[in-house]
Coordinates of C-alpha atoms (C1' of nucleotides) in Angstrom, one line a residue:
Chain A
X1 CA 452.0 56.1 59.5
X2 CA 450.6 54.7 56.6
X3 CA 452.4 51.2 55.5
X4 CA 452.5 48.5 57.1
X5 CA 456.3 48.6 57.1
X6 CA 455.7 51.6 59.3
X7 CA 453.5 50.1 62.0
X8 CA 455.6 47.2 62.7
X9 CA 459.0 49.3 62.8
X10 CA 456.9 51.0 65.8
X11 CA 456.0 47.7 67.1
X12 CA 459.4 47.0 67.4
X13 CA 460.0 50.3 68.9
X14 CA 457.9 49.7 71.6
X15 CA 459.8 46.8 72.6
X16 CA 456.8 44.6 71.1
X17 CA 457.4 41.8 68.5
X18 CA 456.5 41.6 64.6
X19 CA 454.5 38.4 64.3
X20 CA 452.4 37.2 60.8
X21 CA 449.5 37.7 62.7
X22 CA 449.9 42.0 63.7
X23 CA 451.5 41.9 60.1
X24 CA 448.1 40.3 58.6
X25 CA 445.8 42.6 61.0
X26 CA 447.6 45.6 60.2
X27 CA 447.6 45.1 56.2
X28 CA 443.3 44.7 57.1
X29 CA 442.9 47.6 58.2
X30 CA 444.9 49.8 56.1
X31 CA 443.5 48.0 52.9
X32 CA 440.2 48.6 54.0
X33 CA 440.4 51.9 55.2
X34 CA 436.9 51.3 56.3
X35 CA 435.5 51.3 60.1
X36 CA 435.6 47.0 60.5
X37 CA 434.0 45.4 63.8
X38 CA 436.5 42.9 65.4
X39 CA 434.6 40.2 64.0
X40 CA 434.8 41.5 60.1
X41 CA 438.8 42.3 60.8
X42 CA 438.7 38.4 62.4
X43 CA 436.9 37.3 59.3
X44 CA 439.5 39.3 56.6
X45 CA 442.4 37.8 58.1
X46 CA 441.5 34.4 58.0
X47 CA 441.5 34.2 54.3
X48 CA 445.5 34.9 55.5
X49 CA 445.7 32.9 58.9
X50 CA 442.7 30.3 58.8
X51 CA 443.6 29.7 62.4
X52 CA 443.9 33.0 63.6
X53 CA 442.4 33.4 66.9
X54 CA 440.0 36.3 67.9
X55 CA 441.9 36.6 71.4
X56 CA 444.7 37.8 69.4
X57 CA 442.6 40.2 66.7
X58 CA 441.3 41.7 70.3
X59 CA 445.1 41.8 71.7
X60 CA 446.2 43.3 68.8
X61 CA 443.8 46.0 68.3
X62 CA 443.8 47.2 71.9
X63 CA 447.7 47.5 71.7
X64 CA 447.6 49.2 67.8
X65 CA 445.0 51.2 70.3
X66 CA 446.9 52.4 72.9
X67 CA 449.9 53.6 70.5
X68 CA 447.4 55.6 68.9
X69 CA 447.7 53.9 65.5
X70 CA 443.9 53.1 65.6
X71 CA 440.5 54.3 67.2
X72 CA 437.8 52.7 68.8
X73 CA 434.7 53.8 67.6
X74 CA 431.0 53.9 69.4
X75 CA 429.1 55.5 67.1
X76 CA 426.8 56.2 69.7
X77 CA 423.2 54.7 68.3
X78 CA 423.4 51.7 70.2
X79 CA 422.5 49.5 67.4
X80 CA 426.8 50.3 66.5
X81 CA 429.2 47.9 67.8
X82 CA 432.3 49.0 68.3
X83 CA 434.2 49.4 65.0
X84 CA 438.2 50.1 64.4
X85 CA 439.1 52.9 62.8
X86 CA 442.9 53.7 61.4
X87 CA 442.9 57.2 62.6
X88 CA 445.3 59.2 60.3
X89 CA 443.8 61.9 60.8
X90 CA 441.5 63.6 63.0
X91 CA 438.1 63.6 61.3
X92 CA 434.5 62.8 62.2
X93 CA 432.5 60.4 61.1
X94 CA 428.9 60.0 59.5
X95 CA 426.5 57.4 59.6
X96 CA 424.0 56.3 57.2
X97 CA 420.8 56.0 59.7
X98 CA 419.3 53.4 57.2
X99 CA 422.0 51.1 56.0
X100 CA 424.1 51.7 58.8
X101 CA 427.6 52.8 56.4
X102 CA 430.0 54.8 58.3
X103 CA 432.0 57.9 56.1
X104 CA 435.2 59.8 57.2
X105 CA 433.9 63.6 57.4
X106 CA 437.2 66.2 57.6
X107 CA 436.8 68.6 60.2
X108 CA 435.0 71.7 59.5
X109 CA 435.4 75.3 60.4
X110 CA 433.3 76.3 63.0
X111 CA 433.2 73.3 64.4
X112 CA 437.4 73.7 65.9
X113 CA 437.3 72.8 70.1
X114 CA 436.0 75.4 71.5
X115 CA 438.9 77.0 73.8
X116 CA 436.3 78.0 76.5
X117 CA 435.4 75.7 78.9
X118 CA 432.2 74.0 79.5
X119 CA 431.1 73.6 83.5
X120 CA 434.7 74.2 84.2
X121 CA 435.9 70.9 82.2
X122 CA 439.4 71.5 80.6
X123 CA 438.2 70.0 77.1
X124 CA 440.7 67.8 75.7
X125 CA 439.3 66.4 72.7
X126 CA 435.6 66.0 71.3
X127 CA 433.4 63.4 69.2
X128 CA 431.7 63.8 66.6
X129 CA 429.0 61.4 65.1
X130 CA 426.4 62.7 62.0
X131 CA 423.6 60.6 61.2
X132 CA 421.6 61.3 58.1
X133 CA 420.5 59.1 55.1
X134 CA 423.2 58.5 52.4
X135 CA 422.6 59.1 48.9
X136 CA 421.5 56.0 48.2
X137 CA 418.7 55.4 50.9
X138 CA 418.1 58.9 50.4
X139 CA 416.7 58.4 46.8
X140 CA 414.8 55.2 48.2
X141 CA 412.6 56.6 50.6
X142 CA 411.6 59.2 47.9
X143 CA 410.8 56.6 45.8
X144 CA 408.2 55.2 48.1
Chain B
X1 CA 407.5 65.5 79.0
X2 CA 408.5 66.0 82.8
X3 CA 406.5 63.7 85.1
X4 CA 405.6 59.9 85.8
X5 CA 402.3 60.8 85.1
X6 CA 402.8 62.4 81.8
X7 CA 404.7 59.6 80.6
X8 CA 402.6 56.8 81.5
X9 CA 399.7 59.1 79.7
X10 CA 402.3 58.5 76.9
X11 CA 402.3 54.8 77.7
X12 CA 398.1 54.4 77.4
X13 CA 398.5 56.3 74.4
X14 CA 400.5 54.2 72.6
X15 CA 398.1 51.0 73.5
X16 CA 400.9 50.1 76.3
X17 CA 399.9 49.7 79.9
X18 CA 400.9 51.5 83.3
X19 CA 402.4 49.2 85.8
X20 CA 404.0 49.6 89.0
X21 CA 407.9 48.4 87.8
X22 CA 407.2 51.0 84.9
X23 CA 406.1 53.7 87.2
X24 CA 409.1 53.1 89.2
X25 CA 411.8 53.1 86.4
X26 CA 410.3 56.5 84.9
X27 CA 410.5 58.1 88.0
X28 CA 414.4 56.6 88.8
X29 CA 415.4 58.4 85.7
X30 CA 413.2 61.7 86.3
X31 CA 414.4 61.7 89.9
X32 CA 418.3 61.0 88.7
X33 CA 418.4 62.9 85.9
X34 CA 421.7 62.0 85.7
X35 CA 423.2 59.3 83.0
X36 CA 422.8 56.4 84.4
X37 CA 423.6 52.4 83.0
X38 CA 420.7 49.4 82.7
X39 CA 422.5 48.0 85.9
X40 CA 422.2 51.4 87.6
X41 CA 418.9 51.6 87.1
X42 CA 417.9 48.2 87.9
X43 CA 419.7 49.1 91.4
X44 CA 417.4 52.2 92.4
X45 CA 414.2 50.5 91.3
X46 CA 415.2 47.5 93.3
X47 CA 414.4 49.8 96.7
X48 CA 411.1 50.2 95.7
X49 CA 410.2 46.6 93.9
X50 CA 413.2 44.1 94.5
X51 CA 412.0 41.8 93.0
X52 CA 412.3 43.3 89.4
X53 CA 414.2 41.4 86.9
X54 CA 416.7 42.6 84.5
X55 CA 414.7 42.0 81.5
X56 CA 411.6 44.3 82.4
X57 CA 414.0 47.2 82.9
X58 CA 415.6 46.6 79.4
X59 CA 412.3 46.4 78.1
X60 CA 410.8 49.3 79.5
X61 CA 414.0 51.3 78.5
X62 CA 413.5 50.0 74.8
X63 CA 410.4 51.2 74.8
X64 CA 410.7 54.3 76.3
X65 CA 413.8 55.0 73.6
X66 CA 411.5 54.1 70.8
X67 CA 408.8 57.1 72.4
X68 CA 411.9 59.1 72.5
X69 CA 411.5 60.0 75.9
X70 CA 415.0 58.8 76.3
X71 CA 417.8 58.5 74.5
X72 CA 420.8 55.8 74.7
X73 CA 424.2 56.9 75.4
X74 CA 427.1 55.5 73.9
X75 CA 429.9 57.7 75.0
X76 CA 432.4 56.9 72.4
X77 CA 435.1 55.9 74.9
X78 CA 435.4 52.4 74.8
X79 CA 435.2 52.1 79.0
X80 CA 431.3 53.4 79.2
X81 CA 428.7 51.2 79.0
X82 CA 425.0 52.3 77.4
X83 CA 423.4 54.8 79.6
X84 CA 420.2 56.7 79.5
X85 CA 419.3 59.3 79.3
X86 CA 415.9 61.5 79.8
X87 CA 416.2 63.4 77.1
X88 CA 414.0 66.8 77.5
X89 CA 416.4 68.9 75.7
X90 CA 418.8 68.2 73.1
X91 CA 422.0 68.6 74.1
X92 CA 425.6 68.0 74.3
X93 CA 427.4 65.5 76.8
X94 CA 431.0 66.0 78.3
X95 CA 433.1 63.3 80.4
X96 CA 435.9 63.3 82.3
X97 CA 438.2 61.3 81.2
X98 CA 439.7 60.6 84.8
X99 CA 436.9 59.7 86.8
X100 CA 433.9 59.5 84.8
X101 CA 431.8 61.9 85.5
X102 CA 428.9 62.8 83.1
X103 CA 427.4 66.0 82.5
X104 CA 424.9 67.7 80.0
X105 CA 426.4 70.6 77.6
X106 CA 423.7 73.2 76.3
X107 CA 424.2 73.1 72.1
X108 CA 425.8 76.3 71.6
X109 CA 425.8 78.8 68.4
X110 CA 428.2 77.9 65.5
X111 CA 427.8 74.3 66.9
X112 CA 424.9 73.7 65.4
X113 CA 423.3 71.2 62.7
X114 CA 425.3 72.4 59.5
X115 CA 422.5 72.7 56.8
X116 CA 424.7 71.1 53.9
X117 CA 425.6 67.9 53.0
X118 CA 428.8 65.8 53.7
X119 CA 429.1 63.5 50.6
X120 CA 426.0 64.1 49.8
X121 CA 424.0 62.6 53.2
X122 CA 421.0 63.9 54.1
X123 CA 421.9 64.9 57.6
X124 CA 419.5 64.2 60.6
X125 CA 420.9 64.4 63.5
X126 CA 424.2 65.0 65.5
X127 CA 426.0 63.5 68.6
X128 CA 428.8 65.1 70.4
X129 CA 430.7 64.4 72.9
X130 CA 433.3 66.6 74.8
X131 CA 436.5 64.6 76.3
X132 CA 438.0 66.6 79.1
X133 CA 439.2 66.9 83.0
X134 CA 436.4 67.6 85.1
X135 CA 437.3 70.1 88.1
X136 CA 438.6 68.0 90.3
X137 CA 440.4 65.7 88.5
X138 CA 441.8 68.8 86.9
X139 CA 443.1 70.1 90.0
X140 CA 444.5 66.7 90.9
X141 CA 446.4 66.4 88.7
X142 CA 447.7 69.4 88.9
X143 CA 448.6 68.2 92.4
X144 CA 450.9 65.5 91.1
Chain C
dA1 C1' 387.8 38.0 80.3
dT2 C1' 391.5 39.5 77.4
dC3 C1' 396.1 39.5 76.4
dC4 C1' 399.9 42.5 77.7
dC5 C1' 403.5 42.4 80.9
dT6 C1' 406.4 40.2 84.4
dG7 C1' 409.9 37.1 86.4
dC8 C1' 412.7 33.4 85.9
dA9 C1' 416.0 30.8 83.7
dA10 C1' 418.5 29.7 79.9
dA11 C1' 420.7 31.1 75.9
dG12 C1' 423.5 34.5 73.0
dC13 C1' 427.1 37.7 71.8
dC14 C1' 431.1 39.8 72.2
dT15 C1' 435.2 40.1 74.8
dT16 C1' 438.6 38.7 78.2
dT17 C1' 441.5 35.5 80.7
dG18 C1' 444.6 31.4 81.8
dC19 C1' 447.8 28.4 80.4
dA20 C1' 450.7 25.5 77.8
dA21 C1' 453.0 25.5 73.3
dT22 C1' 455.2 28.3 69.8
dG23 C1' 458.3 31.3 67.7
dC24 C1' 460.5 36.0 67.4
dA25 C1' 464.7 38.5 68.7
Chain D
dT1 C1' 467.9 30.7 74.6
dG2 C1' 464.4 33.8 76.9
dC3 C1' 460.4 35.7 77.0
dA4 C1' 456.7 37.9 74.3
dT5 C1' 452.9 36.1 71.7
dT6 C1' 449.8 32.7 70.1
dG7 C1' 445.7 29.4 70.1
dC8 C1' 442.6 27.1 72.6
dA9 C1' 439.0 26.7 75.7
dA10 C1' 436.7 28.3 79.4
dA11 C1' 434.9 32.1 81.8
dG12 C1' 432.7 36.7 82.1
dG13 C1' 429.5 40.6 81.6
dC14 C1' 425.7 42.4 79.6
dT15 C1' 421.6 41.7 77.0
dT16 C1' 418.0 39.1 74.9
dT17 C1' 414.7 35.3 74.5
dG18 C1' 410.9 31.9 75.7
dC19 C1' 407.5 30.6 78.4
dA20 C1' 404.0 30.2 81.9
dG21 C1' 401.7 32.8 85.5
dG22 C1' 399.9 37.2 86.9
dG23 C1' 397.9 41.7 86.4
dA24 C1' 396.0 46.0 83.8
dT25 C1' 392.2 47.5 81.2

DNA sequence: ATCCCTGCAAAGCCTTTGCAATGCA
DNA sequence: TGCATTGCAAAGGCTTTGCAGGGAT
């Protein structure tokens, strides 16, 4: 699912309406492709929908959610608000523990689910945040 | 770092002081060990000093985070709030996704830090979380 | 005697909810 | 036309802030 043609033709599958507004969120994130807040997908759409309301970015979102169109992301380090995430794939992500920039990372070898089972949990799925420095603040706090 | 007394040695070291409602959230989340949220917390330490507020327990968990004697939780999932965690070990974290339940994974071998780079971040750190059906939930809905 | 820390209350932020009006199917 | 969806505004939950009084060192 990769248009935005796509995602509403499963709106409508779902028995759920194609309005300017999903339309407009949906065209956000897949232009951006990048891991938006709410608030910076609310912002992006208003240059469409000046009057757009947040009630319906958040209504949105939760239902692109629950079709499994988009992920919710917690990157865990508290500072992180939640951030939306057109999950294509299944990949990781890594954080930039300076300037805060969130990259896609593909799953690895190695690092598959394990089959076994931990405390007798039957693993479904697992999440997986890096933090490091990215190139750029890398090369600043050698120059200091 | 084990004891109430070891980390408010940690405290006078750092130029903070020992107080009683600091005494008495160190030793909730010794004594819990488990992964509990601010709310939580400020529950248990109300039995001994009810008359805590919420903001000295958010403080003292800020500052015990930036000690590192305890690390904030984020579990990924959308539904979980922040949670702490004394964290003595690193480790791992799995959660059910039925009832909630929270438990510490050991890091196991060919889990661990990879020693190159994804696009070329210096990598730090790692989080992980395992999604899964804990034992009972399992059987439960096995049940069905 | 310092001045750090606490408790209270208010403010902030993000997100959700309720409801009448709108507009998609 | 019928009912899902929208926008608005208010409410909600959690967390932070400001400040004066109290307590640790």
């Amino acid at each position: 699912v990769t248009s935005v043609d796509k995602v509403c033709a499963r709106f409508r599958i779902e028995g759920r309406r194609v309005t300017p507004q999903r339309r407009a969120i949906v065209q956000v994130l897949l232009k951006e492709d990048a891991h938006l807040t709410a608030d910076q997908i609310l912002t992006q759409v208003r240059r469409q929908l000046p009057s757009i309301s947040p009630a319906t970015v958040y209504n949105t979102l939760h239902e692109l959610t629950e079709m499994g169109l988009v992920q919710e992301l917690d990157l865990g380090l508290g500072l992180e608000e939640r951030r939306y995430d057109v999950g294509v794939e299944k990949h990781d992500h890594i954080v930039c523990i300076s300037c805060g920039r969130i990259e896609d990372v593909p799953l690895r070898d190695g690092l598959n689910l394990p089959v076994d089972e931990y405390h007798n949990f039957k693993i479904v799925d697992r999440r997986v945040t890096y933090l490091g420095l990215c190139p750029d603040c890398a090369s600043n706090s050698e120059a200091q």
